[in-house]
Every structure is written in structure tokens, then in C-alpha cells.
Short mmCIF file of C-alpha atoms in Angstrom, two decimals:
data_model
loop_
_atom_site.label_atom_id
_atom_site.label_comp_id
_atom_site.label_asym_id
_atom_site.label_seq_id
_atom_site.Cartn_x
_atom_site.Cartn_y
_atom_site.Cartn_z
CA MET A 212 25.31 6.91 -8.35
CA ALA A 213 24.94 4.02 -10.77
CA ASP A 214 21.47 3.17 -11.99
CA THR A 215 19.68 0.44 -10.11
CA PHE A 216 17.20 -1.81 -11.91
CA ILE A 217 14.65 -3.54 -9.71
CA LEU A 218 12.17 -6.17 -10.91
CA GLY A 219 8.99 -5.88 -8.84
CA ILE A 220 6.34 -8.59 -8.47
CA GLU A 221 2.84 -8.05 -7.07
CA SER A 222 0.13 -10.68 -6.50
CA SER A 223 -1.74 -9.63 -3.36
CA CYS A 224 -5.29 -9.65 -4.70
CA ASP A 225 -6.86 -9.21 -8.17
CA GLU A 226 -3.84 -8.46 -10.28
CA THR A 227 -0.69 -10.33 -11.19
CA GLY A 228 1.88 -7.67 -11.93
CA ALA A 229 5.55 -7.40 -12.83
CA ALA A 230 7.54 -4.26 -13.56
CA VAL A 231 11.07 -2.99 -13.93
CA VAL A 232 11.81 0.40 -12.39
CA ARG A 233 15.10 2.30 -12.58
CA SER A 234 16.31 3.83 -9.31
CA GLY A 235 12.80 4.42 -7.98
CA GLU A 236 12.14 7.08 -10.59
CA GLN A 237 11.59 5.66 -14.04
CA ILE A 238 9.21 2.92 -15.14
CA LEU A 239 10.83 0.77 -17.81
CA SER A 240 7.92 -1.66 -17.94
CA ASN A 241 4.72 -2.23 -16.00
CA VAL A 242 2.68 -5.31 -16.87
CA VAL A 243 -0.59 -6.13 -15.16
CA PHE A 244 -2.62 -9.22 -15.88
CA SER A 245 -6.05 -8.29 -14.64
CA GLN A 246 -8.26 -11.01 -13.26
CA ILE A 247 -11.39 -8.94 -13.10
CA ALA A 248 -12.91 -10.73 -16.09
CA THR A 249 -12.42 -14.05 -14.33
CA HIS A 250 -14.03 -12.79 -11.16
CA MET A 251 -17.03 -11.03 -12.61
CA PRO A 252 -19.47 -13.96 -12.64
CA TYR A 253 -19.03 -14.34 -8.89
CA GLY A 254 -19.39 -10.68 -7.98
CA GLY A 255 -16.00 -10.43 -6.37
CA VAL A 256 -12.55 -11.81 -5.86
CA VAL A 257 -12.60 -15.48 -5.04
CA PRO A 258 -9.42 -16.69 -3.40
CA GLU A 259 -8.92 -19.99 -5.15
CA LEU A 260 -9.56 -18.45 -8.53
CA ALA A 261 -7.21 -15.68 -7.54
CA SER A 262 -4.35 -18.06 -6.69
CA ARG A 263 -4.94 -20.24 -9.71
CA GLU A 264 -4.99 -17.25 -12.03
CA HIS A 265 -1.82 -15.88 -10.45
CA LEU A 266 -0.12 -19.22 -11.04
CA ARG A 267 -1.13 -19.13 -14.67
CA ALA A 268 -0.17 -15.50 -15.19
CA ILE A 269 3.04 -15.04 -13.28
CA VAL A 270 5.56 -16.49 -15.75
CA PRO A 271 4.27 -14.70 -18.88
CA VAL A 272 3.78 -11.47 -16.93
CA VAL A 273 7.37 -11.47 -15.62
CA ARG A 274 8.75 -12.38 -19.04
CA LYS A 275 6.82 -9.57 -20.68
CA ALA A 276 8.00 -7.08 -18.06
CA MET A 277 11.62 -8.06 -18.70
CA ALA A 278 11.21 -7.90 -22.49
CA ASP A 279 9.35 -4.55 -22.41
CA ALA A 280 12.13 -3.12 -20.25
CA GLY A 281 14.87 -4.48 -22.50
CA GLN A 282 16.40 -6.17 -19.49
CA THR A 283 17.78 -9.62 -18.86
CA TYR A 284 17.64 -11.58 -15.62
CA GLN A 285 21.35 -10.89 -15.29
CA SER A 286 21.03 -7.13 -15.73
CA VAL A 287 18.54 -6.48 -12.93
CA ASP A 288 20.11 -5.63 -9.59
CA ALA A 289 17.43 -6.95 -7.25
CA LEU A 290 13.95 -8.42 -7.02
CA ALA A 291 11.13 -6.98 -4.97
CA VAL A 292 7.90 -8.69 -3.97
CA THR A 293 4.73 -7.89 -2.03
CA GLN A 294 4.82 -9.66 1.34
CA GLY A 295 1.35 -8.52 2.48
CA PRO A 296 -1.30 -7.56 3.32
CA GLY A 297 -3.50 -9.57 0.95
CA LEU A 298 -4.96 -12.99 0.29
CA ALA A 299 -2.56 -15.58 1.69
CA GLY A 300 -2.72 -17.95 -1.28
CA ALA A 301 -2.34 -15.17 -3.81
CA LEU A 302 0.60 -13.58 -2.01
CA LEU A 303 2.31 -16.94 -1.85
CA VAL A 304 2.38 -17.29 -5.64
CA GLY A 305 4.33 -14.06 -6.18
CA LEU A 306 6.50 -14.62 -3.16
CA SER A 307 7.51 -18.18 -4.05
CA TYR A 308 8.26 -17.19 -7.60
CA ALA A 309 10.36 -14.19 -6.54
CA LYS A 310 12.27 -16.26 -3.98
CA ALA A 311 13.06 -18.97 -6.50
CA LEU A 312 14.17 -16.44 -9.09
CA ALA A 313 16.32 -14.52 -6.60
CA PHE A 314 17.90 -17.74 -5.41
CA ALA A 315 18.62 -18.98 -8.92
CA LEU A 316 20.08 -15.63 -10.00
CA ASP A 317 21.84 -15.00 -6.70
CA LYS A 318 20.28 -11.53 -6.48
CA PRO A 319 18.99 -9.82 -3.36
CA LEU A 320 15.27 -10.02 -2.61
CA ILE A 321 13.39 -7.11 -1.05
CA ALA A 322 10.06 -7.54 0.79
CA VAL A 323 7.59 -4.71 0.33
CA ASN A 324 4.37 -3.88 2.14
CA HIS A 325 1.56 -3.45 -0.37
CA LEU A 326 0.33 -0.24 1.32
CA GLU A 327 3.83 1.22 1.21
CA GLY A 328 3.77 0.44 -2.50
CA HIS A 329 0.66 2.56 -3.01
CA ILE A 330 2.39 5.49 -1.31
CA HIS A 331 5.51 5.12 -3.44
CA ALA A 332 3.44 4.93 -6.64
CA VAL A 333 2.77 8.64 -6.24
CA LEU A 334 6.40 9.50 -5.56
CA LEU A 335 7.58 7.39 -8.50
CA GLU A 336 5.40 9.28 -10.95
CA GLU A 337 6.35 12.67 -9.58
CA ARG A 338 10.03 11.81 -9.94
CA GLN A 339 9.39 10.52 -13.43
CA LYS A 340 7.90 13.93 -14.27
CA GLY A 341 11.05 15.57 -12.89
CA ASN A 342 9.46 16.72 -9.64
CA HIS A 343 11.95 15.92 -6.88
CA GLU A 344 10.58 18.62 -4.59
CA VAL A 345 8.14 16.66 -2.45
CA ASN A 346 8.11 18.10 1.06
CA PHE A 347 7.72 15.98 4.18
CA PRO A 348 5.83 14.97 6.16
CA VAL A 349 3.51 13.48 3.56
CA LEU A 350 -0.03 12.54 4.53
CA ALA A 351 -1.14 9.61 2.36
CA LEU A 352 -4.75 8.48 1.99
CA VAL A 353 -4.69 4.90 0.71
CA VAL A 354 -8.23 4.22 -0.44
CA SER A 355 -9.32 1.02 -2.22
CA GLY A 356 -11.65 -1.98 -1.96
CA GLY A 357 -9.79 -3.42 0.99
CA HIS A 358 -8.24 -0.32 2.58
CA THR A 359 -9.08 3.15 3.79
CA HIS A 360 -5.97 4.20 5.68
CA LEU A 361 -4.24 7.45 6.52
CA TYR A 362 -0.46 7.30 6.94
CA LEU A 363 1.89 10.08 7.89
CA ALA A 364 5.12 9.31 6.05
CA GLU A 365 8.51 10.80 6.85
CA GLN A 366 11.82 10.31 5.12
CA LYS A 367 14.87 10.40 7.33
CA GLY A 368 18.07 9.76 5.44
CA LYS A 369 17.63 6.49 3.60
CA SER A 370 14.81 5.14 5.68
CA TRP A 371 11.11 5.81 5.68
CA SER A 372 8.81 5.80 8.65
CA TYR A 373 5.06 5.48 8.53
CA GLY A 374 2.58 6.38 11.22
CA ASN A 375 -0.97 5.11 10.84
CA ILE A 376 -3.18 7.96 11.99
CA GLY A 377 -6.53 6.59 10.91
CA HIS A 378 -8.39 3.80 9.18
CA THR A 379 -11.89 2.56 8.55
CA ARG A 380 -13.77 1.19 11.52
CA ASP A 381 -15.89 -1.11 9.37
CA ASP A 382 -16.07 -1.11 5.54
CA ALA A 383 -13.39 0.26 3.23
CA ALA A 384 -14.56 3.05 0.90
CA GLY A 385 -14.12 0.87 -2.18
CA GLU A 386 -16.11 -1.91 -0.51
CA ALA A 387 -19.01 0.53 0.01
CA PHE A 388 -18.82 1.50 -3.69
CA ASP A 389 -18.81 -2.16 -4.73
CA LYS A 390 -21.62 -3.23 -2.39
CA VAL A 391 -23.80 -0.30 -3.44
CA ALA A 392 -23.15 -1.09 -7.10
CA LYS A 393 -24.04 -4.73 -6.50
CA LEU A 394 -27.23 -3.94 -4.60
CA LEU A 395 -28.31 -1.57 -7.41
CA GLY A 396 -27.77 -4.34 -9.97
CA LEU A 397 -24.77 -2.59 -11.55
CA GLY A 398 -22.34 -5.52 -11.23
CA TYR A 399 -18.72 -5.76 -10.16
CA PRO A 400 -16.43 -3.89 -9.84
CA GLY A 401 -18.76 -1.05 -8.96
CA GLY A 402 -16.54 1.98 -8.37
CA PRO A 403 -15.81 2.94 -11.98
CA ILE A 404 -19.42 2.68 -13.16
CA ILE A 405 -20.76 4.60 -10.16
CA ASP A 406 -18.20 7.30 -10.96
CA ARG A 407 -19.35 7.50 -14.58
CA LEU A 408 -23.07 7.44 -13.78
CA SER A 409 -22.78 10.04 -11.02
CA SER A 410 -22.37 12.97 -13.38
CA HIS A 411 -25.78 12.09 -14.86
CA GLY A 412 -27.68 12.43 -11.59
CA ASP A 413 -28.44 15.13 -9.05
CA ALA A 414 -26.01 14.72 -6.17
CA LYS A 415 -28.23 16.81 -3.91
CA ALA A 416 -31.32 14.66 -4.46
CA VAL A 417 -30.83 12.29 -1.52
CA LYS A 418 -29.28 13.33 1.77
CA PHE A 419 -26.79 10.78 3.08
CA ALA A 420 -24.81 11.33 6.21
CA THR A 421 -21.60 9.40 6.71
CA SER A 422 -20.88 8.36 10.26
CA GLN A 423 -18.73 10.68 12.29
CA ILE A 424 -16.44 8.79 14.59
CA LYS A 425 -15.82 9.71 18.18
CA HIS A 426 -12.46 8.57 19.44
CA PRO A 427 -12.80 7.99 23.18
CA ASP A 428 -11.36 4.49 22.80
CA ARG A 429 -8.18 5.88 21.28
CA LYS A 430 -6.90 7.30 24.54
CA ASN A 431 -4.31 5.53 26.65
CA ARG A 432 -2.48 4.30 23.60
CA GLY A 433 1.24 4.79 23.00
CA LYS A 434 2.61 8.23 23.71
CA SER A 435 3.32 9.05 20.10
CA ASP A 436 -0.30 8.30 19.21
CA ASN A 437 -1.52 10.95 21.57
CA LEU A 438 0.38 13.67 19.77
CA ILE A 439 -1.77 13.31 16.69
CA ALA A 440 -5.54 13.23 16.71
CA ARG A 441 -6.96 10.08 15.14
CA THR A 442 -9.05 10.33 12.02
CA ASP A 443 -11.10 7.20 11.45
CA PHE A 444 -13.64 6.46 8.74
CA SER A 445 -16.88 4.48 8.68
CA TYR A 446 -18.76 3.45 5.55
CA SER A 447 -21.00 0.63 6.71
CA GLY A 448 -23.78 3.06 7.65
CA ILE A 449 -24.08 4.72 4.25
CA LYS A 450 -24.20 1.32 2.54
CA THR A 451 -27.10 0.36 4.81
CA ALA A 452 -28.77 3.72 4.12
CA VAL A 453 -28.67 3.05 0.37
CA LEU A 454 -30.14 -0.40 0.94
CA ARG A 455 -32.91 1.13 3.06
CA TYR A 456 -33.62 3.74 0.40
CA VAL A 457 -33.96 1.04 -2.24
CA GLU A 458 -36.33 -0.97 -0.03
CA THR A 459 -38.53 1.97 0.91
CA HIS A 460 -38.76 3.39 -2.61
CA GLY A 461 -39.94 0.22 -4.36
CA MET A 462 -36.87 -0.11 -6.56
CA ALA A 463 -36.38 -3.88 -6.26
CA ALA A 464 -38.12 -4.89 -9.50
CA ALA A 465 -36.18 -2.37 -11.60
CA ILE A 466 -32.93 -3.50 -9.99
CA ALA A 467 -33.61 -7.16 -10.78
CA ARG A 468 -34.40 -6.19 -14.37
CA ARG A 469 -31.20 -4.18 -14.62
CA ARG A 470 -29.10 -7.00 -13.16
CA ASN A 471 -30.54 -9.55 -15.59
CA THR A 472 -30.25 -7.32 -18.64
CA LEU A 473 -26.64 -6.35 -17.86
CA ALA A 474 -25.74 -9.99 -17.33
CA GLY A 475 -26.82 -10.60 -20.94
CA ILE A 476 -24.61 -7.85 -22.38
CA GLU A 477 -21.02 -8.91 -22.93
CA LYS A 478 -19.28 -5.57 -22.44
CA PRO A 479 -21.90 -3.02 -21.41
CA ASN A 480 -20.94 0.56 -22.22
CA LEU A 481 -22.07 3.74 -20.52
CA GLU A 482 -25.10 4.05 -22.81
CA ASP A 483 -26.23 0.54 -21.84
CA TYR A 484 -26.04 1.47 -18.16
CA LEU A 485 -27.78 4.80 -18.71
CA ALA A 486 -30.58 3.15 -20.65
CA LEU A 487 -31.19 0.84 -17.68
CA CYS A 488 -31.12 3.54 -14.99
CA ASP A 489 -34.07 5.81 -14.30
CA MET A 490 -33.57 9.29 -12.88
CA GLU A 491 -34.23 8.11 -9.32
CA THR A 492 -31.40 5.58 -9.59
CA LEU A 493 -29.00 8.10 -11.12
CA ASN A 494 -29.82 10.60 -8.38
CA LEU A 495 -29.25 7.93 -5.75
CA VAL A 496 -25.88 6.98 -7.26
CA ALA A 497 -24.78 10.63 -7.54
CA SER A 498 -25.87 11.41 -3.98
CA PHE A 499 -24.10 8.35 -2.60
CA GLN A 500 -20.87 9.25 -4.37
CA ARG A 501 -21.10 12.89 -3.27
CA ALA A 502 -21.44 11.83 0.38
CA MET A 503 -18.49 9.43 0.10
CA VAL A 504 -16.28 12.02 -1.58
CA GLU A 505 -17.17 14.78 0.86
CA ASP A 506 -16.40 12.58 3.83
CA LEU A 507 -13.05 11.34 2.46
CA VAL A 508 -11.96 14.86 1.52
CA ALA A 509 -13.10 16.57 4.70
CA LYS A 510 -11.57 14.02 7.06
CA THR A 511 -8.30 13.84 5.16
CA LEU A 512 -7.88 17.61 5.02
CA THR A 513 -8.71 17.95 8.71
CA ALA A 514 -6.07 15.33 9.46
CA ALA A 515 -3.56 17.08 7.20
CA GLU A 516 -4.05 20.29 9.13
CA ALA A 517 -3.83 18.56 12.52
CA CYS A 518 -0.57 16.78 11.72
CA GLU A 519 0.89 19.72 9.78
CA ALA A 520 1.41 17.70 6.63
CA ALA A 521 3.42 19.48 3.93
CA THR A 522 2.12 17.33 1.09
CA LEU A 523 -0.92 15.16 0.43
CA PHE A 524 -0.97 11.89 -1.54
CA VAL A 525 -4.25 10.22 -2.53
CA THR A 526 -3.64 6.70 -3.81
CA GLY A 527 -5.27 3.28 -4.28
CA GLY A 528 -8.06 2.17 -6.63
CA VAL A 529 -10.63 4.70 -5.40
CA ALA A 530 -8.11 7.51 -6.10
CA ALA A 531 -9.06 7.05 -9.76
CA ASN A 532 -12.54 8.43 -8.96
CA GLN A 533 -12.95 11.66 -10.93
CA GLU A 534 -15.11 13.51 -8.45
CA LEU A 535 -12.75 12.59 -5.61
CA ARG A 536 -9.79 13.99 -7.54
CA GLN A 537 -11.58 17.21 -8.43
CA ARG A 538 -12.69 17.82 -4.87
CA PHE A 539 -9.26 17.10 -3.43
CA GLU A 540 -7.66 19.40 -6.00
CA SER A 541 -9.94 22.35 -5.36
CA GLU A 542 -10.09 22.04 -1.59
CA SER A 543 -6.36 21.34 -1.08
CA ALA A 544 -5.58 24.39 -3.17
CA GLN A 545 -7.68 26.49 -0.79
CA GLN A 546 -5.68 25.06 2.08
CA GLY A 547 -2.40 25.72 0.24
CA LEU A 548 -1.57 22.02 0.38
CA PRO A 549 0.01 20.38 -2.68
CA VAL A 550 -1.89 17.18 -3.57
CA PHE A 551 -0.65 14.40 -5.84
CA PHE A 552 -2.44 11.37 -7.32
CA PRO A 553 -1.04 8.48 -9.31
CA SER A 554 -2.19 8.07 -12.91
CA ARG A 555 -4.97 5.53 -13.35
CA PRO A 556 -2.66 2.56 -14.13
CA LEU A 557 -0.67 3.26 -10.97
CA SER A 558 -3.76 3.86 -8.79
CA THR A 559 -4.85 0.27 -8.93
CA ASP A 560 -2.61 -2.62 -7.92
CA ASN A 561 0.58 -2.83 -9.96
CA ALA A 562 4.17 -3.97 -9.58
CA ALA A 563 5.91 -0.70 -10.52
CA MET A 564 4.91 0.68 -7.13
CA ILE A 565 6.48 -2.37 -5.46
CA ALA A 566 9.76 -1.91 -7.37
CA ALA A 567 9.72 1.80 -6.49
CA ALA A 568 9.09 1.20 -2.78
CA ALA A 569 11.96 -1.28 -2.80
CA TYR A 570 14.49 1.32 -3.95
CA PRO A 571 15.08 3.02 -0.56
CA LYS A 572 15.43 -0.47 0.94
CA TRP A 573 18.01 -1.29 -1.72
CA LEU A 574 19.95 1.82 -0.74
CA ALA A 575 19.71 0.78 2.92
CA ARG A 576 20.68 -2.83 2.04
CA ASP A 577 17.48 -3.97 3.71
CA PHE A 578 17.16 -7.41 2.12
CA ALA A 579 14.70 -10.15 3.04
CA PRO A 580 16.03 -13.43 4.39
CA MET A 581 15.19 -16.44 2.20
CA ASP A 582 12.86 -17.87 4.85
CA PHE A 583 10.50 -14.90 5.07
CA SER A 584 6.86 -15.68 4.46
CA ALA A 585 3.66 -14.07 3.22
CA GLU A 586 1.67 -12.20 5.84
CA ALA A 587 -2.00 -11.78 5.03
CA SER A 588 -2.48 -9.04 7.62
CA LEU A 589 0.95 -7.43 7.53
CA PRO A 590 0.72 -3.99 9.17
CA LEU A 591 2.64 -1.04 7.76
CA GLN A 592 5.15 -0.65 10.55
CA ARG A 593 5.64 2.49 12.51
CA ILE A 594 9.28 2.46 11.55
CA GLN A 595 10.36 0.60 8.47
CA VAL A 596 14.09 0.78 7.89
CA MET B 51 -18.01 -32.08 20.71
CA SER B 52 -20.33 -32.95 23.60
CA ALA B 53 -23.95 -32.04 23.16
CA PRO B 54 -25.20 -29.86 26.00
CA ALA B 55 -28.86 -28.98 26.09
CA ALA B 56 -29.92 -26.44 23.51
CA SER B 57 -30.34 -22.94 24.82
CA ALA B 58 -31.52 -19.66 23.40
CA ARG B 59 -31.15 -16.03 24.32
CA GLU B 60 -32.83 -13.04 22.81
CA THR B 61 -32.26 -9.34 23.32
CA ILE B 62 -32.94 -6.03 21.67
CA THR B 63 -30.21 -3.42 21.41
CA TYR B 64 -30.90 0.22 20.62
CA SER B 65 -27.53 1.39 19.27
CA ALA B 66 -24.35 0.03 17.71
CA GLU B 67 -22.64 0.58 21.07
CA GLU B 68 -25.21 -1.66 22.75
CA THR B 69 -24.75 -4.31 20.08
CA THR B 70 -21.01 -4.30 20.71
CA ALA B 71 -21.57 -4.38 24.48
CA PHE B 72 -23.83 -7.42 24.03
CA GLY B 73 -21.04 -9.11 22.07
CA ARG B 74 -18.78 -8.71 25.07
CA THR B 75 -21.20 -10.74 27.20
CA LEU B 76 -20.98 -13.78 24.93
CA THR B 77 -17.49 -14.97 25.90
CA ASP B 78 -18.69 -17.78 28.18
CA LEU B 79 -21.15 -19.06 25.64
CA LEU B 80 -18.54 -18.91 22.87
CA ALA B 81 -15.70 -20.55 24.82
CA PRO B 82 -13.56 -22.37 22.23
CA PRO B 83 -13.71 -24.48 20.19
CA LYS B 84 -16.81 -23.13 18.44
CA LEU B 85 -18.24 -22.75 15.00
CA VAL B 86 -20.53 -19.72 15.00
CA LEU B 87 -22.82 -18.58 12.23
CA LEU B 88 -23.87 -14.94 12.09
CA ARG B 89 -26.99 -14.29 10.07
CA GLY B 90 -28.45 -10.97 9.04
CA ASP B 91 -28.88 -8.72 6.04
CA LEU B 92 -26.36 -6.08 4.89
CA GLY B 93 -26.04 -3.57 7.71
CA ALA B 94 -27.72 -5.76 10.32
CA GLY B 95 -24.72 -5.41 12.64
CA LYS B 96 -22.76 -8.65 12.22
CA THR B 97 -19.34 -6.96 12.21
CA THR B 98 -20.48 -4.60 14.98
CA LEU B 99 -21.31 -7.58 17.20
CA ILE B 100 -17.98 -9.25 16.40
CA LYS B 101 -16.20 -6.09 17.57
CA GLY B 102 -17.64 -6.82 21.03
CA ILE B 103 -16.86 -10.52 20.89
CA ALA B 104 -13.22 -9.86 19.90
CA ALA B 105 -12.88 -7.25 22.63
CA GLY B 106 -14.43 -9.63 25.17
CA PHE B 107 -11.80 -12.22 24.37
CA GLN B 108 -9.08 -9.53 24.48
CA ALA B 109 -8.23 -10.60 20.95
CA ALA B 110 -8.58 -7.18 19.30
CA SER B 111 -9.73 -3.72 20.20
CA GLU B 112 -13.11 -2.73 18.84
CA GLU B 113 -11.79 -0.22 16.34
CA ASP B 114 -9.44 -2.76 14.78
CA VAL B 115 -12.20 -5.19 13.86
CA THR B 116 -13.23 -4.29 10.31
CA SER B 117 -15.16 -5.90 7.49
CA PRO B 118 -13.37 -8.90 5.94
CA THR B 119 -15.43 -8.78 2.74
CA PHE B 120 -12.34 -8.27 0.57
CA THR B 121 -9.76 -9.95 2.73
CA LEU B 122 -12.13 -12.87 3.50
CA VAL B 123 -10.48 -13.99 6.73
CA HIS B 124 -9.33 -11.81 9.63
CA GLU B 125 -7.50 -13.40 12.51
CA TYR B 126 -7.56 -12.03 16.07
CA ARG B 127 -5.41 -13.72 18.71
CA GLY B 128 -6.35 -13.51 22.36
CA PRO B 129 -4.88 -15.15 25.48
CA ARG B 130 -7.43 -17.97 25.54
CA ALA B 131 -8.84 -18.05 22.03
CA THR B 132 -7.95 -17.33 18.42
CA LEU B 133 -10.86 -15.75 16.58
CA TYR B 134 -11.29 -16.12 12.83
CA HIS B 135 -13.68 -13.56 11.40
CA ILE B 136 -14.79 -14.96 8.05
CA ASP B 137 -16.99 -13.30 5.41
CA LEU B 138 -18.46 -15.51 2.68
CA TYR B 139 -20.43 -12.67 1.03
CA ARG B 140 -18.56 -13.19 -2.22
CA VAL B 141 -18.02 -16.93 -2.03
CA ASP B 142 -20.78 -18.80 -3.83
CA THR B 143 -19.88 -22.39 -4.66
CA PRO B 144 -18.69 -25.27 -2.46
CA ARG B 145 -15.62 -25.62 -4.66
CA GLU B 146 -14.62 -22.02 -3.97
CA LEU B 147 -15.27 -22.54 -0.29
CA GLU B 148 -13.16 -25.69 -0.25
CA THR B 149 -10.09 -23.75 -1.33
CA LEU B 150 -10.40 -21.24 1.50
CA GLY B 151 -9.03 -24.01 3.70
CA LEU B 152 -11.32 -23.21 6.63
CA ASP B 153 -10.92 -26.76 7.91
CA ASP B 154 -7.32 -25.92 8.73
CA LEU B 155 -8.51 -23.26 11.15
CA PHE B 156 -10.35 -25.67 13.46
CA ALA B 157 -8.35 -26.18 16.65
CA GLU B 158 -8.95 -26.51 20.39
CA ASN B 159 -8.69 -22.76 20.95
CA SER B 160 -10.37 -21.63 17.73
CA ILE B 161 -13.58 -19.72 17.33
CA LEU B 162 -14.81 -19.40 13.76
CA LEU B 163 -17.22 -16.50 13.37
CA ILE B 164 -18.74 -16.83 9.91
CA GLU B 165 -20.81 -14.19 8.14
CA TRP B 166 -23.00 -15.45 5.25
CA GLY B 167 -22.13 -19.03 6.26
CA GLU B 168 -25.77 -20.10 5.86
CA LYS B 169 -25.11 -20.28 2.11
CA PHE B 170 -23.47 -23.63 2.81
CA ALA B 171 -25.36 -26.58 4.26
CA ARG B 172 -22.31 -27.98 6.07
CA PHE B 173 -22.02 -24.88 8.26
CA VAL B 174 -25.74 -24.88 9.04
CA ARG B 175 -25.38 -28.55 10.04
CA ASP B 176 -22.15 -28.28 12.02
CA ARG B 177 -22.56 -24.92 13.74
CA ASP B 178 -22.37 -24.84 17.54
CA VAL B 179 -23.94 -21.41 17.89
CA GLU B 180 -26.11 -19.38 15.60
CA ILE B 181 -26.58 -15.64 16.07
CA THR B 182 -29.31 -13.91 14.10
CA LEU B 183 -29.43 -10.14 13.86
CA GLU B 184 -32.54 -8.42 12.63
CA ARG B 185 -33.12 -4.74 12.07
CA VAL B 186 -36.32 -3.77 13.91
CA GLY B 187 -35.85 0.02 13.87
CA GLU B 188 -33.41 2.66 12.66
CA ASN B 189 -30.83 1.69 15.29
CA ASP B 190 -32.68 -1.16 16.96
CA ARG B 191 -31.60 -4.73 16.47
CA LYS B 192 -33.16 -7.97 17.67
CA ILE B 193 -30.41 -10.44 18.43
CA GLN B 194 -31.14 -14.13 18.91
CA VAL B 195 -28.46 -16.51 20.10
CA THR B 196 -29.13 -20.21 19.74
CA SER B 197 -26.69 -22.72 21.13
CA ARG B 198 -26.73 -26.49 21.15
#
């Protein structure tokens, strides 16, 4: 079959991204304009800043993606864009741009669900490495600041189907990492620094229990739901437990000092953080991360067994966490379950995953009508053809 | 909006389940249109209470109501009200707030449930109902509902 070149565009949250991917298996370019620096003073993503930054970034990012790939607007076969879920204003920037470009070039436009993109990021990299032997069904844990979802993915002919078999009941795992980092005076985004500090503390020092979810309310759903046990997550409780620990152990003054000192350092490195963290803080950070990792791994592997998954994908920003990767690798091996992660650049939001997820839709000629719109809370459909 | 006499309710719940159940009892008080502020520290139970409110209005099942910290606005549509669950934890300046376009969400059948809304004077001034959650024990929460 002839090669297919798809230009993907992603603007659902922090990052403006554009990428060209060949036939869902080779990244020709992958450009991400990160807005984290812009957001840092506010301790999070702010929607207006997000949209404004996307507006500023989108044209240069797309141009660079085309140039890096050695492609022209005429040589790409189709455009793909994130339709949702995400921030409405941010989504709209990528979507409007992609629509206009597709219209001007008279090329088909493919709408992609952001969560589907994260799943295809893993597949894309495996194919790029020459691994075409991924067995189905695939259980995918999508774990980031806004999501903690388990999807059972099946490939039937050209089309993919996704069954959501679990999600967080309250906070996403990445949100818990970020809120804990913020309340410890470690700044935003918190996941990476907590990961790096954790290896310097004793993970057994503080006992944290993550909430175990009972699922009585899941009965009487659709028939297909009843075939598979639900596996939900809950990370609000552990966040509160860290807050309580901080309050009851007189850590407030040290935290305020840390926050102020870090604010005065332009690009703090690991040594700066370590110098500002006493042993009690490092132990707390390590113990928090250990509890998060153990819960994510245990629940995901239990779900994999229950739904007889043949392969496990762990994807999304939190999938870059080193301890999470190590634990998944060792424990999946014991279970005889192959586990795959995206590389760090493909873990976080990027457009290559959007172009890759669009490829099966290209094969199925599943094109978006010109009047489709952004959907901030777009679900990943049970069946997506 | 008309100005009925101010009223106040106070209760103590002893578990997250009780907090959610209390939320279910608030549908009459929160009949749309309403602007509702939810106050309480991290982990006080604001989202837990909203699970009950959304279920009470048949707008969402409890397990589908999750934290909007990253997504900022979650929308739940019920037969007689559309609920907007809004989290301003990361929104700090009036200019940033302005661009969220919350004013567009006000409608006859809207209920705006705002977490961390007390950061902004206009919400404190315009709110119809204020719900304060306070942690008084490991699982115990004092919930005060003030309506005007």
C-alpha cells in the first residue's frame, strides 16, 4: 500500500503540537511548543493564557513540523486534529486552524479523541521499532493530570473499539502529584520533581493508604458492562492525608521558606530542591509516590487479569514516572503480560499520537464533516469506527 | 432574582457517603437558576457533596462526577437543570477569570457550583447560596448551607 502522510495538530491543554507521521508507524517530525513556562507563575494551566499561547504558537509549530518532515502542504494526504476532551478555547484554536487548512488544501480532515491519541502513541513507537506483534485485547492505562482511565482496546479489521472499564472517582493521579507538590512548596508541574526527589527518601517512612473503591453503584448498567468488573481509582484521599501530615508535623514554616526560595531561583535543579528539603519532607514525598505507584500498578494488573488482556499499555504524562515504569515492568513480567510505555516525548501531550490515531480512520475513510466542533468533555466511544 | 428571607441549615456528616447523601437533599434549595459557592480546604469534601447534588438532579451518576481542577468546568445535564461544576483553584486574577466566560453559563435552568469562588469578590457578592464544609474529624464534616 502507498505511504500515507498525515499532519496531526494537538492543542487540548498545555501544549501546541504539530507532527507528520507516515502510515501510523514512522514519525517524520514532532514539534511541541510547551506552555509550561508561561503557566508556572500561576501554579497551573490558565485557560485564557492557554488559548492565547496556542494562537501565537500554532502557525510556527505547524510550519516547523512540515519543514522538519521535508513535506509540503500538497504532499500530505490528510490532516488530523484533536476534537476533545480538553479546554474548549484551546481545542478551538487547533480545530479552526486544521479546518481552514484542510479546506484551503482540499484535503480530508480526521477528528481524533485525545485519549485515543495517548493509546496510539504506544503503538506508533512499537511499530517504529519494528514490533508489529501487539496482541489484542490491549488494556491501556491513560494516566495524566486530567485523566486516570482504563480502556480495553480491540482492533477488528480497520476499526478500533474502546471500552472504558474504569476511571478516577475524584482526582486524577497527576492532579494528586501536582497538588501534593504545590502544598509542599515544590511548584508546578509537580510530578517530575516528586519523581526525582523520591529516590532520596525512605518510601516506607509514612504509611499512606489509597482508597479502595466498592462498586455497588456499577450494577444495573448496560449488559456489556456487567461482563467486566469495574476498576475505579480515587486519589483525593491521599492528597488530603498528605495535607494532614504536613499540618500535624509542623512543616508549614519550612514549606513557606521552600516556596519563597524556589520562586527566586530561575531554573532550580535537583541540588537546589534537595538543599531545600529535609529528610522528613523527602520521606513524605517518597512515601506518597510509593503509595500512588502501588495503587496504579495493583489495580491495573488486577483489571488486566479480569478482562484477560493480552497486552498492557501505560501512557499519558504520569507514565514518564520512573518508579511507575519499573514497578509495571517487574510486576507485569511476573504475570507474563507484555507492557509497553511511550518514550518521554510521546508520554506527554503531542501531535504525533494524533496523526497516528488518525491512520486507521484514514484507512476506513472516516473523515470529519466541516461543521464538526470541539467537545470539551468528549468521551472515548465504546465503538469508534 | 427575588429576595426570599435568608435561611441557614447546618449538619454534620460522618462519612463521604453521608456527605453525598446530604447533597441529594439540596435539590429544592438549589432549584435553578442559582449561583452557589462551595467553601472548604483541600479534601473538605466539596466534590463529594457535588456528587450528591448532581445525582439529586439526575444530571450525572455519583461516580461520574470528578474533580474539574484541570478541566476547570464540568457540565452535567439533567431534566430540569444544567449543572456547571467549576473549580477556580488555579485561577488567580480577575482577568483570567473573565476569559473563562462564566457569564455565558447563566441561564434560567443553570446552577453554577463554584469551588474556590471566594477568591473573587463578585461571586461572594452575587451568590445565592453558600455551602461551607469544614473537617471536624477524620471522616466528619460540618456542613453549613446559607441561602438568601
